[in-house]
Structure formats: C-alpha cells, structure tokens
Tab-separated table of C-alpha atoms and ligand atoms in Angstrom:
chain	number	residue	atom	x	y	z
A	145	UNK	CA	0.008	-0.001	0.007
A	146	UNK	CA	0.978	3.644	-0.527
A	147	UNK	CA	1.062	5.374	2.888
A	148	UNK	CA	1.345	9.146	3.465
A	149	UNK	CA	2.557	10.202	6.936
A	150	UNK	CA	2.075	13.790	8.078
A	151	UNK	CA	4.558	14.479	10.873
A	152	UNK	CA	6.419	11.297	9.987
A	153	UNK	CA	9.764	12.619	11.321
A	154	UNK	CA	8.400	13.045	14.854
A	155	UNK	CA	8.672	10.735	17.849
A	156	UNK	CA	5.710	8.452	17.104
A	157	UNK	CA	5.834	9.149	13.372
A	158	UNK	CA	9.419	7.969	12.949
A	159	UNK	CA	8.776	4.757	14.918
A	160	UNK	CA	5.658	4.110	12.836
A	161	UNK	CA	7.592	4.858	9.635
A	162	UNK	CA	10.189	2.237	10.566
A	163	UNK	CA	7.466	-0.307	11.337
A	164	UNK	CA	5.507	0.178	8.111
A	165	UNK	CA	8.656	0.156	5.979
A	166	UNK	CA	9.283	-3.327	7.361
A	167	UNK	CA	5.899	-4.276	5.852
A	168	UNK	CA	7.066	-3.123	2.401
A	169	UNK	CA	4.659	-0.246	2.104
A	170	UNK	CA	5.572	2.646	-0.217
A	171	UNK	CA	5.790	5.717	2.038
A	172	UNK	CA	5.857	9.494	1.724
A	173	UNK	CA	6.633	11.624	4.779
A	174	UNK	CA	5.333	15.222	4.955
A	175	UNK	CA	6.877	17.222	7.779
A	176	UNK	CA	7.875	20.868	8.486
A	177	UNK	CA	10.384	19.798	11.172
A	178	UNK	CA	8.945	22.317	13.654
A	179	UNK	CA	9.020	19.643	16.357
A	180	UNK	CA	11.263	17.026	14.716
A	181	UNK	CA	14.569	16.631	12.902
A	182	UNK	CA	15.433	15.485	9.363
A	183	UNK	CA	18.210	13.370	10.849
A	184	UNK	CA	15.496	11.095	12.294
A	185	UNK	CA	14.494	10.181	8.749
A	186	UNK	CA	18.116	9.469	7.811
A	187	UNK	CA	18.369	7.088	10.768
A	188	UNK	CA	15.127	5.357	9.808
A	189	UNK	CA	16.432	4.925	6.241
A	190	UNK	CA	19.593	3.320	7.613
A	191	UNK	CA	17.756	1.113	10.127
A	192	UNK	CA	15.191	-0.076	7.570
A	193	UNK	CA	17.554	-0.294	4.598
A	194	UNK	CA	14.549	1.050	2.647
A	195	UNK	CA	14.005	4.309	0.840
A	196	UNK	CA	10.941	6.542	1.013
A	197	UNK	CA	9.897	9.986	-0.160
A	198	UNK	CA	10.051	13.040	2.100
A	199	UNK	CA	8.411	16.406	1.402
A	200	UNK	CA	9.089	19.420	3.606
A	201	UNK	CA	5.913	21.354	4.281
A	202	UNK	CA	3.406	22.732	6.755
A	203	UNK	CA	-0.057	21.125	6.916
A	204	UNK	CA	-1.456	24.667	6.890
A	205	UNK	CA	0.065	25.233	3.424
A	206	UNK	CA	-2.912	23.738	1.603
A	207	UNK	CA	-1.330	24.115	-1.850
A	208	UNK	CA	1.877	22.353	-0.877
A	209	UNK	CA	0.039	19.594	0.972
A	210	UNK	CA	-2.461	18.989	-1.844
A	211	UNK	CA	0.382	18.783	-4.390
A	212	UNK	CA	2.276	16.287	-2.270
A	213	UNK	CA	-0.847	14.142	-1.929
A	214	UNK	CA	-1.809	14.331	-5.622
A	215	UNK	CA	1.764	13.536	-6.639
A	216	UNK	CA	2.076	10.567	-4.280
A	217	UNK	CA	-1.481	9.197	-4.634
A	218	UNK	CA	-1.689	7.485	-1.206
A	219	UNK	CA	-4.073	4.646	-0.381
A	220	UNK	CA	-4.100	5.815	3.256
A	221	UNK	CA	-2.930	8.795	5.299
A	222	UNK	CA	-1.636	8.594	8.875
A	223	UNK	CA	-2.029	12.026	10.443
A	224	UNK	CA	0.580	12.698	13.161
A	225	UNK	CA	1.278	16.381	12.463
A	226	UNK	CA	-0.028	18.592	15.251
A	227	UNK	CA	0.846	20.463	18.428
A	228	UNK	CA	0.708	18.273	21.544
A	229	UNK	CA	1.677	20.145	24.710
A	230	UNK	CA	-1.224	20.592	27.147
A	231	UNK	CA	0.281	23.536	29.001
A	232	UNK	CA	1.242	25.357	25.776
A	233	UNK	CA	-2.296	24.864	24.466
A	234	UNK	CA	-3.703	26.745	27.499
A	235	UNK	CA	-1.312	29.646	26.839
A	236	UNK	CA	-1.712	29.648	23.042
A	237	UNK	CA	-5.154	28.167	22.160
A	238	UNK	CA	-5.429	29.843	18.721
A	239	UNK	CA	-2.132	28.230	17.618
A	240	UNK	CA	-3.531	24.838	18.671
A	241	UNK	CA	-6.889	25.267	16.977
A	242	UNK	CA	-5.214	26.506	13.825
A	243	UNK	CA	-2.523	23.799	13.606
A	244	UNK	CA	-4.567	20.858	14.796
A	245	UNK	CA	-8.049	21.609	13.477
A	246	UNK	CA	-7.502	23.836	10.425
A	247	UNK	CA	-4.464	21.701	9.581
A	248	UNK	CA	-6.689	18.600	9.488
A	249	UNK	CA	-9.248	20.366	7.269
A	250	UNK	CA	-6.390	21.292	4.926
A	251	UNK	CA	-5.337	17.637	4.889
A	252	UNK	CA	-8.848	16.368	4.155
A	253	UNK	CA	-9.159	18.807	1.249
A	254	UNK	CA	-5.889	17.542	-0.134
A	255	UNK	CA	-7.010	13.925	0.308
A	256	UNK	CA	-10.171	14.716	-1.646
A	257	UNK	CA	-8.052	16.193	-4.472
A	258	UNK	CA	-5.938	13.049	-4.473
A	259	UNK	CA	-8.866	10.657	-4.261
A	260	UNK	CA	-7.717	9.222	-0.946
A	261	UNK	CA	-10.467	8.122	1.458
A	262	UNK	CA	-8.671	6.344	4.316
A	263	UNK	CA	-7.120	7.991	7.345
A	264	UNK	CA	-5.580	6.894	10.628
A	265	UNK	CA	-5.660	9.746	13.151
A	266	UNK	CA	-3.341	10.351	16.117
A	267	UNK	CA	-5.902	11.045	18.837
A	268	UNK	CA	-5.446	10.932	22.571
A	269	UNK	CA	-6.962	9.609	25.813
A	270	UNK	CA	-7.186	13.227	26.858
A	271	UNK	CA	-10.548	13.333	25.039
A	272	UNK	CA	-12.007	11.389	27.996
A	273	UNK	CA	-11.417	14.248	30.439
A	274	UNK	CA	-11.796	13.359	34.116
A	275	UNK	CA	-12.409	9.561	34.182
A	276	UNK	CA	-15.861	8.676	35.483
A	277	UNK	CA	-14.824	5.022	35.686
A	278	UNK	CA	-11.674	2.947	35.050
A	279	UNK	CA	-10.398	1.311	32.976
A	280	UNK	CA	-11.512	3.676	30.233
A	281	UNK	CA	-13.306	2.032	27.298
A	282	UNK	CA	-14.325	3.777	24.080
A	283	UNK	CA	-17.889	4.245	25.351
A	284	UNK	CA	-16.717	6.569	28.159
A	285	UNK	CA	-18.155	10.088	27.851
A	286	UNK	CA	-15.931	12.571	25.974
A	287	UNK	CA	-15.098	15.841	27.689
A	288	UNK	CA	-11.807	17.514	26.905
A	289	UNK	CA	-10.484	19.745	29.688
A	290	UNK	CA	-7.901	21.821	27.812
A	291	UNK	CA	-7.492	23.334	24.315
A	292	UNK	CA	-5.153	20.520	23.220
A	293	UNK	CA	-7.779	17.912	24.165
A	294	UNK	CA	-10.504	20.027	22.567
A	295	UNK	CA	-8.631	20.017	19.248
A	296	UNK	CA	-8.351	16.222	19.357
A	297	UNK	CA	-12.081	15.947	20.129
A	298	UNK	CA	-13.011	18.386	17.352
A	299	UNK	CA	-10.921	16.475	14.817
A	300	UNK	CA	-12.597	13.218	15.886
A	301	UNK	CA	-15.985	14.819	15.217
A	302	UNK	CA	-14.792	16.176	11.846
A	303	UNK	CA	-13.526	12.756	10.773
A	304	UNK	CA	-16.748	11.051	11.901
A	305	UNK	CA	-18.837	13.478	9.817
A	306	UNK	CA	-16.391	13.255	6.868
A	307	UNK	CA	-16.719	9.473	6.911
A	308	UNK	CA	-20.517	9.654	6.989
A	309	UNK	CA	-20.566	11.976	3.973
A	310	UNK	CA	-17.861	10.271	1.895
A	311	UNK	CA	-18.881	7.032	0.185
A	312	UNK	CA	-16.441	4.281	1.089
A	313	UNK	CA	-14.382	6.355	3.467
A	314	UNK	CA	-12.682	4.939	6.578
A	315	UNK	CA	-11.162	6.652	9.605
A	316	UNK	CA	-9.450	4.963	12.567
A	317	UNK	CA	-9.095	7.261	15.576
A	318	UNK	CA	-6.255	5.888	17.747
A	319	UNK	CA	-6.588	7.247	21.287
A	320	UNK	CA	-3.045	7.073	22.641
A	321	UNK	CA	-2.483	6.804	26.362
A	322	UNK	CA	1.090	7.627	27.343
A	323	UNK	CA	3.689	6.761	24.653
A	324	UNK	CA	7.239	6.208	26.046
A	325	UNK	CA	10.456	4.359	25.256
A	326	UNK	CA	12.435	4.058	22.024
A	327	UNK	CA	13.443	1.668	19.268
A	328	UNK	CA	15.789	-1.136	20.442
A	329	UNK	CA	18.632	0.379	18.420
A	330	UNK	CA	18.625	3.571	20.499
A	331	UNK	CA	18.949	5.421	17.154
A	332	UNK	CA	15.523	7.082	17.246
A	333	UNK	CA	13.577	8.361	20.212
A	334	UNK	CA	11.751	11.186	21.902
A	335	UNK	CA	13.511	14.554	21.504
A	336	UNK	CA	11.228	17.269	22.961
A	337	UNK	CA	11.901	20.950	22.272
A	338	UNK	CA	12.851	22.920	25.400
A	339	UNK	CA	11.937	21.615	28.876
A	340	UNK	CA	10.066	18.285	28.611
A	341	UNK	CA	6.407	18.469	29.618
A	342	UNK	CA	6.084	14.709	29.894
A	343	UNK	CA	7.384	12.461	32.633
A	344	UNK	CA	9.573	9.937	30.786
A	345	UNK	CA	11.721	12.403	28.784
A	346	UNK	CA	12.191	14.504	31.915
A	347	UNK	CA	13.268	11.447	33.940
A	348	UNK	CA	15.636	10.476	31.076
A	349	UNK	CA	17.216	13.958	31.117
A	350	UNK	CA	17.711	13.800	34.894
A	351	UNK	CA	19.371	10.394	34.583
A	352	UNK	CA	21.721	11.597	31.850
A	353	UNK	CA	22.606	14.728	33.845
A	354	UNK	CA	20.855	17.354	31.747
A	355	UNK	CA	18.438	18.196	34.622
A	356	UNK	CA	19.179	18.278	38.346
A	357	UNK	CA	16.054	16.523	39.674
A	358	UNK	CA	12.532	15.508	38.866
A	359	UNK	CA	9.573	17.378	40.338
A	360	UNK	CA	6.845	14.876	41.172
A	361	UNK	CA	3.588	16.721	40.639
A	362	UNK	CA	1.526	15.697	43.652
A	363	UNK	CA	1.993	13.023	46.307
A	364	UNK	CA	-1.531	13.094	47.740
A	365	UNK	CA	-3.670	11.527	45.011
A	366	UNK	CA	-5.990	8.662	45.906
A	367	UNK	CA	-3.608	6.116	44.317
A	368	UNK	CA	-1.396	3.326	45.668
A	369	UNK	CA	1.520	5.654	46.505
A	370	UNK	CA	-0.164	9.072	46.204
A	371	UNK	CA	1.397	9.866	42.810
A	372	UNK	CA	-0.330	10.049	39.428
A	373	UNK	CA	-1.168	6.768	37.704
A	374	UNK	CA	-1.040	6.449	33.896
A	375	UNK	CA	-1.069	3.789	31.163
A	376	UNK	CA	2.437	3.967	29.653
A	377	UNK	CA	2.750	2.217	26.304
A	378	UNK	CA	5.982	1.391	24.469
A	379	UNK	CA	6.289	3.477	21.303
A	380	UNK	CA	7.180	0.331	19.290
A	381	UNK	CA	3.915	-1.280	20.433
A	382	UNK	CA	2.173	1.946	19.416
A	383	UNK	CA	3.856	1.825	16.005
A	384	UNK	CA	2.588	-1.707	15.508
A	385	UNK	CA	-0.932	-0.552	16.392
A	386	UNK	CA	-0.672	1.969	13.526
A	387	UNK	CA	0.361	-0.789	11.104
A	388	UNK	CA	-2.643	-2.816	12.241
A	389	UNK	CA	-4.906	0.248	11.890
A	390	UNK	CA	-3.685	0.811	8.311
A	391	UNK	CA	-4.685	-2.710	7.410
A	392	UNK	CA	-8.035	-2.263	9.179
A	393	UNK	CA	-8.749	1.001	7.317
A	394	UNK	CA	-7.972	-0.733	4.032
A	395	UNK	CA	-10.475	-3.507	4.765
A	396	UNK	CA	-13.282	-1.601	6.475
A	397	UNK	CA	-15.437	1.504	5.965
A	398	UNK	CA	-16.699	3.949	8.560
A	399	UNK	CA	-15.194	5.582	11.614
A	400	UNK	CA	-13.841	3.695	14.661
A	401	UNK	CA	-12.267	5.126	17.865
A	402	UNK	CA	-9.823	2.685	19.423
A	403	UNK	CA	-7.834	2.958	22.666
A	404	UNK	CA	-4.129	2.173	22.414
A	405	UNK	CA	-2.817	1.320	25.853
A	406	UNK	CA	-1.606	-1.632	27.911
A	407	UNK	CA	-4.506	-1.631	30.404
A	408	UNK	CA	-1.986	-1.332	33.261
A	409	UNK	CA	-1.881	1.659	35.618
A	410	UNK	CA	1.652	2.751	36.645
A	411	UNK	CA	2.505	5.478	39.148
A	412	UNK	CA	5.131	8.207	38.817
A	413	UNK	CA	7.212	6.539	41.545
A	414	UNK	CA	6.920	3.183	39.747
A	415	UNK	CA	8.466	4.916	36.682
A	416	UNK	CA	11.251	6.500	38.742
A	417	UNK	CA	12.142	3.149	40.327
A	418	UNK	CA	12.002	1.263	37.013
A	419	UNK	CA	14.107	3.899	35.279
A	420	UNK	CA	16.791	3.761	38.000
A	421	UNK	CA	16.869	-0.039	37.615
A	422	UNK	CA	16.926	0.115	33.817
A	423	UNK	CA	19.593	2.823	33.574
A	424	UNK	CA	21.669	2.128	36.644
A	425	UNK	CA	21.485	5.897	37.236
A	426	UNK	CA	19.909	7.727	40.204
A	427	UNK	CA	16.841	9.833	39.508
A	428	UNK	CA	16.616	12.355	42.376
A	429	UNK	CA	13.158	13.819	42.856
A	430	UNK	CA	11.128	16.169	45.014
A	431	UNK	CA	7.395	15.881	45.589
A	432	UNK	CA	5.749	19.231	44.903
A	433	UNK	CA	2.219	20.564	44.357
A	434	UNK	CA	-0.124	18.907	41.891
A	435	UNK	CA	-0.001	20.165	38.275
A	436	UNK	CA	-3.256	21.964	37.371
A	437	UNK	CA	-5.439	19.862	35.075
A	438	UNK	CA	-3.899	16.521	35.992
A	439	UNK	CA	-6.164	13.601	36.839
A	440	UNK	CA	-5.294	11.087	39.575
A	441	UNK	CA	-5.458	7.986	37.405
A	442	UNK	CA	-6.005	7.159	33.735
A	443	UNK	CA	-5.597	3.772	32.077
A	444	UNK	CA	-7.142	1.905	29.168
A	445	UNK	CA	-9.502	-0.915	28.484
A	446	UNK	CA	-7.651	-2.069	25.377
A	447	UNK	CA	-9.975	-4.956	24.464
A	448	UNK	CA	-11.431	-3.257	21.391
A	449	UNK	CA	-7.948	-2.917	19.837
A	450	UNK	CA	-7.445	-6.614	20.381
A	451	UNK	CA	-10.808	-7.604	18.876
A	452	UNK	CA	-10.807	-5.160	15.937
A	453	UNK	CA	-7.089	-4.834	15.125
A	454	UNK	CA	-5.784	-8.110	16.497
A	455	UNK	CA	-3.264	-5.965	18.390
A	456	UNK	CA	-2.040	-6.109	21.994
A	457	UNK	CA	0.796	-4.328	23.766
A	458	UNK	CA	3.639	-6.757	24.514
A	459	UNK	CA	6.441	-4.655	26.028
A	460	UNK	CA	6.654	-3.947	29.748
A	461	UNK	CA	7.768	-0.980	31.901
A	462	UNK	CA	11.312	-2.321	32.253
A	463	UNK	CA	11.658	-2.393	28.438
A	464	UNK	CA	10.192	1.085	28.151
A	465	UNK	CA	12.787	2.441	30.592
A	466	UNK	CA	15.739	0.467	29.172
A	467	UNK	CA	15.065	1.600	25.627
A	468	UNK	CA	14.391	5.203	26.695
A	469	UNK	CA	17.731	5.130	28.527
A	470	UNK	CA	19.544	3.601	25.535
A	471	UNK	CA	18.271	6.413	23.287
A	472	UNK	CA	19.058	9.133	25.843
A	473	UNK	CA	22.514	7.854	26.801
A	474	UNK	CA	23.507	7.384	23.155
A	475	UNK	CA	22.033	10.820	22.242
A	476	UNK	CA	22.402	13.066	25.319
A	477	UNK	CA	21.366	16.084	23.217
A	478	UNK	CA	18.710	14.238	21.227
A	479	UNK	CA	19.099	14.738	17.478
A	480	UNK	CA	21.131	17.902	17.966
A	481	UNK	CA	24.825	17.629	17.121
A	482	UNK	CA	26.881	16.433	20.134
B	554	LIG	C1	2.338	11.698	33.465
B	554	LIG	C2	2.366	11.711	34.989
B	554	LIG	C3	2.157	13.893	35.926
B	554	LIG	C4	6.015	15.420	34.439
B	554	LIG	C5	-0.236	14.190	28.531
B	554	LIG	C6	-1.361	14.496	27.566
B	554	LIG	C7	-1.585	13.298	26.671
B	554	LIG	C8	-0.306	12.990	25.939
B	554	LIG	C9	0.778	12.640	26.974
B	554	LIG	C10	0.553	14.014	23.969
B	554	LIG	C11	1.346	12.667	35.595
B	554	LIG	C12	3.516	13.294	36.250
B	554	LIG	C13	4.907	14.607	34.695
B	554	LIG	C14	6.863	15.826	35.493
B	554	LIG	C15	5.472	14.591	37.035
B	554	LIG	N1	0.043	14.096	25.146
B	554	LIG	N2	4.648	14.209	35.981
B	554	LIG	N3	6.548	15.373	36.765
B	554	LIG	O1	-0.251	14.440	31.551
B	554	LIG	O2	-0.686	11.916	31.547
B	554	LIG	O3	-0.613	13.160	29.394
B	554	LIG	O4	0.930	13.802	27.816
B	554	LIG	O5	0.845	13.048	23.345
B	554	LIG	O6	-2.576	13.593	25.710
B	554	LIG	O7	-2.547	14.713	28.302
B	554	LIG	O8	1.487	12.829	30.660
B	554	LIG	O9	3.891	12.567	31.042
B	554	LIG	O10	2.840	14.867	31.321
B	554	LIG	O11	2.383	13.081	33.028
B	554	LIG	O12	5.216	14.221	38.189
B	554	LIG	O13	7.874	16.569	35.313
B	554	LIG	O14	3.659	12.198	35.404
B	554	LIG	O15	1.630	14.617	37.055
B	554	LIG	O16	0.858	12.069	36.796
B	554	LIG	P1	-0.076	13.112	30.897
B	554	LIG	P2	2.730	13.391	31.475
C-alpha cells in the first residue's frame, strides 16, 4: 500500500515509519520539522535499509500539501502532524486550533483532491477528560479539559462526519495513552523541544545529567503511593498498532475510535524506580504541588484494539525504561549535534 505520513519525522511518526517500511509499504513523509529533525528520517532509512519519499511542508500550506498528496497518490494517510503540549495549548489556544483543526481540514481537502479516502488519526486519551470510571473504554463520555484535548475531540467529530458523507471512506481514531520508550537500536527516540512536559523524557534527562532533579507533581492523590497513575505504552507497540490500523482502514469503511494502551496503571514513583533499575542511574526527585489539570489515574480498556485490530501491547515498563535510557545515553542532546 501507498502510505502518506504527516509528521512522519516526529517521535511516534518515525517509529511508525520504521514499522511500516518493514511491511514493504511505499511511504511518503510530509513534515515541516517544527518539532522534529530530518536526521531522524536518515536514521530510519539506515535502520530499515529502505528508501521513502520526504516532502518538507506545513499542513497549513494547503497548496503544498495537496500537491504532495496528488503527486504521491496514497491509499491511506496517517495524520501525526499537530501540536501536543497541554500547557502550551492553554497559553496559546489559537495556535492549537489553527494547527490541529484547520491543519486537518487542509489535509482532508488535499485527500479529496488526491482521491484518498482512508485515514488513521493520532488522537489521545485526553478526550475522555476526568475519568468517570476505570479502565476507560471507548464508550466513556468525551469531555476535553484543555485546548489541546478540545482540538483532538473536534478532529474526531470532523472525521466522523467526513466518513458519513464520503462514500467508502474509513477513519481509525487511535486514542493514545502515554507513549514512552524508544526503538531497540537507540537510534531514534523522543526529543522534545525545550523543557520536557512529559514524565519519561524529563526522567531520562535527569538520569543523563541534563536536569538536576525531577519534580513529582503531587503526592496526595488517591492512588497506591499518592502519585499520578497512567497507562504507559511502548512506542514500538504503538507503532505496531498503527500498522494494524492501516490494514483495518484498508479492509473496512466507517469511523472507529480505538484505545491504544496496555490496560496497566503505573505510578510516577513506579516509573522512577523502574528507570533507575533500567539505567543504573539515580533519579533524584522532590514531591511538589499537583499540576493543574492533571487527573489522579487514567488507564485503558484495550480490548477493542485486540478484537478489531488483532493488536495487543507486549512490552513492559522495564523495556520502556531500558530503551528510553539507551536512546538518551547514546544521544544526550537528542538529534542535535553532540
Ligand atoms: C504523566 C504523569 C504527571 C512530568 C499528557 C497528555 C496526553 C499525551 C501525553 C501528547 C502525571 C507526572 C509529569 C513531570 C510529574 N500528550 N509528571 N513530573 O499528563 O498523563 O498526558 O501527555 O501526546 O494527551 O494529556 O502525561 O507525562 O505529562 O504526566 O510528576 O515533570 O507524570 O503529574 O501524573 P499526561 P505526562
């Protein structure tokens, strides 16, 4: 199949690119490198021993995007490109609505021009808002609590309506929980701009000496050790879920939302302990006040992914930490030159 990846040079995009190249798909990556690095694509090319096309462009540049799509003629699009920092979305909501929502409309217009009617969308468990029950299944009420989550929810609604109006169209909305870890080679991984918002990259940077200590946001939640509980999923498992979703979109019509998680809840202190064991490095931390907007616990019921996609997460927390450490220790400055 011919697969078009927006944001394919990013953290999840590059791991998915490597996975689908191993399945002999023809691939075109479309990325503006605003939150990624071209060197990631060079490393994927070396790791896969496969070639693929790469077009530099912004999803908001409708002309450039439409041309890339018409030229490549994809069978399916995987849409990763978007802004993803919760805190930044609160400070800059218009940038998030423009990039994530208008950018998706631009993509759908380009897909129409290219005659492509299948899409896999990078959604997020954040669309569930404050959990009313756990584990979260896809029937849980949707209620985003920040502009980032609102953009994901809006795009889900847009894709659902687009599917209903477009004969033969299919859309798979993958609701990620917490992606972490790196490819076994340590050659590609998570390389956040500026100070990491997310736990695992921050812990990695403490372990490698780039940061002095971790601030644990809250020690008084109603959880097993008082710290936040999340469903961390290995990025390679997540990449495999995308490969399965591409096959599903090829064989089915309509719009399906699917959780992508392990079903296991893991606390912040569990992650700290596992990372120290996996890296052999201390991760000093200080428990501070809760982060506004955080929920106590959030983890998936992943049974729909198993029944619809035939996919299950297989990699455990130790592997997540070991591979995150391998990436970070081999690339202390991420993709930037040493
Ligand atoms: C995890 C836990 C924090 C940092 C968000 C988005 C989600 C997705 C992933 C994009 C929480 C604690 C964190 C730190 C800490 N976004 N923490 N100190 O908030 O569950 O999810 O990021 O893909 O859509 O909602 O992830 O990694 O920020 O936090 O104590 O320095 O770690 O309080 O309990 P989160 P996270």
